[in-house]
Coordinates of N, CA and C in Angstrom, one line a residue:
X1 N -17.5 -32.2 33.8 CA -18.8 -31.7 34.0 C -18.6 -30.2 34.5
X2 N -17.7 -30.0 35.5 CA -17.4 -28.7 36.2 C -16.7 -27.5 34.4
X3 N -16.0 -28.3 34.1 CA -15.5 -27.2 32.7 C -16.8 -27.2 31.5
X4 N -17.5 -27.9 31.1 CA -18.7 -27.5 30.8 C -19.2 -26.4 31.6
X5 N -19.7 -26.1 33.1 CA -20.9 -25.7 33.1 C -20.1 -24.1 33.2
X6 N -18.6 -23.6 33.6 CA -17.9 -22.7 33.3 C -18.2 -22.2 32.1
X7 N -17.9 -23.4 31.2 CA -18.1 -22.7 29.8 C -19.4 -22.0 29.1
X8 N -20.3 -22.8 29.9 CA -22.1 -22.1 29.7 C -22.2 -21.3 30.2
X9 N -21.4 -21.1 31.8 CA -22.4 -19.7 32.1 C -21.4 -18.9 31.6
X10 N -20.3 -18.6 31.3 CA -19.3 -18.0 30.1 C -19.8 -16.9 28.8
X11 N -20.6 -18.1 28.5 CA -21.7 -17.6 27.0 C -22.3 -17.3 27.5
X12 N -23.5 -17.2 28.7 CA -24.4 -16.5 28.5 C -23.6 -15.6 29.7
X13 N -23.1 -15.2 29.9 CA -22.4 -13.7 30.7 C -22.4 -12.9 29.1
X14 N -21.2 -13.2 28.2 CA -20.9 -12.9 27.0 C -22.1 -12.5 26.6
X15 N -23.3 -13.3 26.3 CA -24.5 -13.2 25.6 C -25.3 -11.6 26.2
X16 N -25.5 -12.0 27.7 CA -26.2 -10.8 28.1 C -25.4 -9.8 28.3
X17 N -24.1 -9.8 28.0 CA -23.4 -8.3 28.1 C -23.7 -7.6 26.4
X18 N -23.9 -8.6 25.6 CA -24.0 -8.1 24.2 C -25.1 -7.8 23.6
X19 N -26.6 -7.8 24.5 CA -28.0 -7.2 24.3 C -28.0 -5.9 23.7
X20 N -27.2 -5.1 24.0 CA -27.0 -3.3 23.6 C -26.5 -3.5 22.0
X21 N -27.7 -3.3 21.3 CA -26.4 -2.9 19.5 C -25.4 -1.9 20.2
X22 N -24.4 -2.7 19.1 CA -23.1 -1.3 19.2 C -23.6 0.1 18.6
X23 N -24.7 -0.2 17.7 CA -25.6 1.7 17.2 C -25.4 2.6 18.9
X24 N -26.1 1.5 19.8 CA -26.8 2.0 20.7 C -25.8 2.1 21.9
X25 N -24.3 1.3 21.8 CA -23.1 1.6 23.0 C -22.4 2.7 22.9
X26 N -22.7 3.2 21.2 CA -21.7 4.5 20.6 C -22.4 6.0 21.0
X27 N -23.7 5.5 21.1 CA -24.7 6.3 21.7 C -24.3 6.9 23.0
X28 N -24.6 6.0 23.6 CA -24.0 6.1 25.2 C -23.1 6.6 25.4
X29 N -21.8 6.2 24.8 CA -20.2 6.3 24.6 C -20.3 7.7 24.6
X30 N -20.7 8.2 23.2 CA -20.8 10.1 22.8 C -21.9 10.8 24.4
X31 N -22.6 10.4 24.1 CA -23.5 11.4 25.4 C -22.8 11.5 26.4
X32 N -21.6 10.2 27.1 CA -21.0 10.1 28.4 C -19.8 11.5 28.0
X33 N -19.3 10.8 27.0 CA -18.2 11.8 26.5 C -18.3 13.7 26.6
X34 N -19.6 13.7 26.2 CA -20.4 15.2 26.1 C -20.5 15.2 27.6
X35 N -20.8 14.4 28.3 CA -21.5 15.0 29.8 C -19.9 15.3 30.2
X36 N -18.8 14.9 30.0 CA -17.7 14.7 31.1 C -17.1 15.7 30.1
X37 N -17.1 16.3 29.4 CA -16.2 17.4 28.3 C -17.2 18.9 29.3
X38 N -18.1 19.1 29.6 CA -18.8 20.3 30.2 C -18.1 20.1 31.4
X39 N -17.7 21.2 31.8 CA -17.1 21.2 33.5 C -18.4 21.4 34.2
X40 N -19.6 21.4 34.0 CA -21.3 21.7 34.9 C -21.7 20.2 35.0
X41 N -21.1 19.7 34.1 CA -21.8 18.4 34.2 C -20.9 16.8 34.3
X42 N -19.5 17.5 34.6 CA -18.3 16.6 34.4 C -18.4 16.0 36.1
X43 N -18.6 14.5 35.8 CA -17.9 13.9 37.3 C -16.9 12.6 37.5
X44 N -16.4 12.8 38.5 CA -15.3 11.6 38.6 C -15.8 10.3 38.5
X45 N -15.2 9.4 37.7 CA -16.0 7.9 37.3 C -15.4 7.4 38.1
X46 N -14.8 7.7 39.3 CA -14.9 6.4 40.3 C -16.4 6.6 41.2
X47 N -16.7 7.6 40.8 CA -18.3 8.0 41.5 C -19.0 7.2 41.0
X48 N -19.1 7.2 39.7 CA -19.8 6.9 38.6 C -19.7 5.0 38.2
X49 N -18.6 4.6 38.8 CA -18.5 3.2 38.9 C -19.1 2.8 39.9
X50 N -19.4 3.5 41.1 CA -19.7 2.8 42.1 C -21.5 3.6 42.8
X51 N -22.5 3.5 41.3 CA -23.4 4.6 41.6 C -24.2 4.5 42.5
X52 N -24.7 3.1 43.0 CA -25.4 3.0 44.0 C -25.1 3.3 45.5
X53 N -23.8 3.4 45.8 CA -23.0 4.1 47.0 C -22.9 5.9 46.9
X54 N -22.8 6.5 45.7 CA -22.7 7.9 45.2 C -24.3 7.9 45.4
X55 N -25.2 7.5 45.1 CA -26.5 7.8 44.3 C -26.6 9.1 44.5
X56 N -27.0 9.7 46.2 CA -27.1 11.1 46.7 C -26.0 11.7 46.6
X57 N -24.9 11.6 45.9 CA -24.0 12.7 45.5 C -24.5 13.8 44.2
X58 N -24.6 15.3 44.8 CA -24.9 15.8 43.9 C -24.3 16.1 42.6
X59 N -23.0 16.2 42.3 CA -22.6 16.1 41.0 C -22.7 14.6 40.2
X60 N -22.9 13.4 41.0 CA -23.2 12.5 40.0 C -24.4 12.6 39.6
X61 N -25.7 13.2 40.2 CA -26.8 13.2 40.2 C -26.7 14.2 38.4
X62 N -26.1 15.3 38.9 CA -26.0 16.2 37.5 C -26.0 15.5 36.5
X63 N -24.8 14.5 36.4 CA -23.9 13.7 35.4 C -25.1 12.9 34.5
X64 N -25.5 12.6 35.7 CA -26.7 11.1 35.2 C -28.2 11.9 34.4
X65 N -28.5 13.5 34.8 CA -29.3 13.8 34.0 C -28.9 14.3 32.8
X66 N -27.6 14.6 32.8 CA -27.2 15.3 32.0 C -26.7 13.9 30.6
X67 N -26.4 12.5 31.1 CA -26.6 11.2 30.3 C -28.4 11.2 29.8
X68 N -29.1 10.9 30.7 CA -30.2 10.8 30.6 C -30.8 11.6 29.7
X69 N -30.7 13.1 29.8 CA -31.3 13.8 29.2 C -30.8 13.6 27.4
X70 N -29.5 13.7 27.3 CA -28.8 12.9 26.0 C -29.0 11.6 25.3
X71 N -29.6 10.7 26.3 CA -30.0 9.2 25.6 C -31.2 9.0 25.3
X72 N -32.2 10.6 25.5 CA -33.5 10.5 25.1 C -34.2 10.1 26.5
X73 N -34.0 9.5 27.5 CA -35.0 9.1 28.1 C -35.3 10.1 29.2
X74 N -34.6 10.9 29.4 CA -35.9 12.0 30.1 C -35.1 13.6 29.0
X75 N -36.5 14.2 28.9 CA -36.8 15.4 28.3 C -35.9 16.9 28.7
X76 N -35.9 17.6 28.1 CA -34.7 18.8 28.2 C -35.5 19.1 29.6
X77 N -37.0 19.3 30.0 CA -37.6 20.0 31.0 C -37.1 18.7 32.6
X78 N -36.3 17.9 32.3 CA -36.4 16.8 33.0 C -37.5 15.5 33.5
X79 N -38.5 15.4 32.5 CA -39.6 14.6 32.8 C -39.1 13.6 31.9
X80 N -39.6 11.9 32.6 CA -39.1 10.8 32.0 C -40.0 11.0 30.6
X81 N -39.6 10.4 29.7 CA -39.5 9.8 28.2 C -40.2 8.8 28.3
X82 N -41.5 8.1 28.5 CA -41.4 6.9 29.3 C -41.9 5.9 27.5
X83 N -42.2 6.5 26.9 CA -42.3 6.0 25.0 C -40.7 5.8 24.8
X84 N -40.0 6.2 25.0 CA -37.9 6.3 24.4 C -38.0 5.0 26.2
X85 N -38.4 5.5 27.0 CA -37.6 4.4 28.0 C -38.0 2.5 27.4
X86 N -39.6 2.7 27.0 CA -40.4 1.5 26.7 C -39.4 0.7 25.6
X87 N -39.4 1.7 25.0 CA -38.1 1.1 23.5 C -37.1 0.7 24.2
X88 N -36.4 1.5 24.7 CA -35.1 0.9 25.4 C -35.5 -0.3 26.3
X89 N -35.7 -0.7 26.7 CA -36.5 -1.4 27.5 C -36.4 -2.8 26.4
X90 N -37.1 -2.7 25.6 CA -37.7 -3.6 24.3 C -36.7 -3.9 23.7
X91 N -35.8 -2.9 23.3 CA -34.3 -3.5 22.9 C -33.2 -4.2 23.6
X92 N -33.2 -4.5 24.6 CA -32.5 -5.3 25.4 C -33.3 -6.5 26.3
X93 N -34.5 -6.3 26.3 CA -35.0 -7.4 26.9 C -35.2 -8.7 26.2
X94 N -35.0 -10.0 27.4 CA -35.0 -11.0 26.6 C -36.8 -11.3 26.8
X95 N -36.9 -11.4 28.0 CA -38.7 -11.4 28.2 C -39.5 -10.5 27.7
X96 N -39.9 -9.7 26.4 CA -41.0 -8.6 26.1 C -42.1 -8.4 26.8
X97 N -42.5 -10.4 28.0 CA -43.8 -9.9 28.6 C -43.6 -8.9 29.8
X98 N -42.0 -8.8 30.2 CA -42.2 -8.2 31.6 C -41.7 -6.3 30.7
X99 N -41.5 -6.6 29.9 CA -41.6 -4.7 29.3 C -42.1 -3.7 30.4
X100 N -43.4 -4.1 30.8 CA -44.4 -2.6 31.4 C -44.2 -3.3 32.9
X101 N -43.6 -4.2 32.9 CA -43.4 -4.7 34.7 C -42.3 -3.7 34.8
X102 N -41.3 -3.8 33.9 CA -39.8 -3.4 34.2 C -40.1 -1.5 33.6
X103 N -41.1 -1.1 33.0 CA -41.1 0.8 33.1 C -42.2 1.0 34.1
X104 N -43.1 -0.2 34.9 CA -43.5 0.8 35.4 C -42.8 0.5 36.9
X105 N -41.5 0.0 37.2 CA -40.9 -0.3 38.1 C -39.9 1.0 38.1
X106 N -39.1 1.0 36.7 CA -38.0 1.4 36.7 C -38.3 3.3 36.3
X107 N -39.7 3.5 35.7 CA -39.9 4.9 35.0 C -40.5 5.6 36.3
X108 N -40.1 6.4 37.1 CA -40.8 6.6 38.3 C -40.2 8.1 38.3
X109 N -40.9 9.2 38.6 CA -40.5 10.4 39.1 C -40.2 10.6 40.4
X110 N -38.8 10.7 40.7 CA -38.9 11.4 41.9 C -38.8 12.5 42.4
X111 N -37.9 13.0 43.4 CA -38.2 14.7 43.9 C -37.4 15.7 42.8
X112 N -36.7 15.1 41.9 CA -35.9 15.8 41.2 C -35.3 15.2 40.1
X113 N -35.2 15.8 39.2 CA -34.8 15.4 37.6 C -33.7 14.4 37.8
X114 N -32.8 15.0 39.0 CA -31.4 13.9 38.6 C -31.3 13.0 39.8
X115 N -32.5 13.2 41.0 CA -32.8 11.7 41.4 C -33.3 11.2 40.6
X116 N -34.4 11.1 39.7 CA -34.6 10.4 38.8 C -33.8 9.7 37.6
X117 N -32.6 10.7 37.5 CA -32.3 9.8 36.1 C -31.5 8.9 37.0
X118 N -30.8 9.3 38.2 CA -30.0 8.2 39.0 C -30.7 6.6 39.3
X119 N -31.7 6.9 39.6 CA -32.5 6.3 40.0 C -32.9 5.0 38.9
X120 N -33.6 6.1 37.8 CA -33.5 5.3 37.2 C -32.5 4.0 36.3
X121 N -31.4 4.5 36.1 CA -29.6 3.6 35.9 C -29.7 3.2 37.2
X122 N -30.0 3.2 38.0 CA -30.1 2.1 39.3 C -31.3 1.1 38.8
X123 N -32.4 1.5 39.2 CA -33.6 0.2 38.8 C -33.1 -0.7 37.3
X124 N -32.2 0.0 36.2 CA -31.9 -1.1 35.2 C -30.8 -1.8 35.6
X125 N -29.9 -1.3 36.6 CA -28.8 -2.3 36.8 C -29.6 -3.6 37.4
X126 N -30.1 -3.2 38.7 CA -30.8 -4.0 39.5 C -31.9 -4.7 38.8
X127 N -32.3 -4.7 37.6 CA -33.4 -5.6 37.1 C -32.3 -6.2 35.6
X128 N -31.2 -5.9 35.4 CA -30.4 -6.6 34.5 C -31.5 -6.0 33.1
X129 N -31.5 -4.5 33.1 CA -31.8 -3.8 31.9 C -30.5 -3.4 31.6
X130 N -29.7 -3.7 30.6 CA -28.3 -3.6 30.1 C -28.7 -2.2 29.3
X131 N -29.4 -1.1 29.3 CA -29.4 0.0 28.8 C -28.6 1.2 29.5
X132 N -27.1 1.2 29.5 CA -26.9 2.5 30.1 C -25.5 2.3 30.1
X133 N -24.7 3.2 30.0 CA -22.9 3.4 29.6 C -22.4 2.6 30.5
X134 N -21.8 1.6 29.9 CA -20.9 0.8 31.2 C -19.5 1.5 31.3
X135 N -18.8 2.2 32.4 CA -17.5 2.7 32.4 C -16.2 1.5 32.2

């Protein structure tokens, strides 16, 4: 009984890590690549592993708009995308009814472009929105 229920939640760990098309990891992959290749926008991925302890670091803050701004969901002027967020959103969710529960939780402006994009790769981890470069 105990190695069954290993083996189920197994699959669905597997399952929900594999919500993101690979279109859409290679995505991520190149934008991360681009942000850490600029020395203005390069930060250490032990920062970057551990974002919700960093969040108020300002070069991660950079990092994350300078991702953000690359994966479409917020704009060159720094304003959320919140039509590119909804999609993203819609492509990894298993519930479609909580879509506008989960952007209008997760799409929020704060005092600054790269609290926001932080912020926002925070509110998706914490609501198991699989949209955003896993290191």
């Amino acid at each position: 009984m105990k190695s069954t229920l290993v083996v189920v939640l197994c699959v669905a760990v597997v399952v929900l890590a594999n919500r993101l098309p690979e279109s859409e990891k290679v995505k991520l992959a190149i934008a991360h690549a681009e942000c850490q290749a600029d020395p203005k926008t390069r930060c250490d991925e032990n920062l970057l592993r551990n974002l919700g302890a960093n969040a108020n670091n300002a070069q991660v803050g950079i990092h994350m708009l300078c991702m953000s701004q690359k994966e479409g969901l917020q704009k060159a002027n720094g304003e959320l995308d919140r039509d590119f967020i909804r999609k993203a959103i819609e492509l990894v969710s298993d519930d479609k009814s909580k879509v506008d529960e989960h952007l209008q939780r997760c799409a929020v402006k704060k005092e600054s472009p790269e609290k926001t994009a932080v912020d926002l790769v925070l509110c998706f981890v914490q609501n198991g929105i699989p949209y955003y470069y896993k290191l």
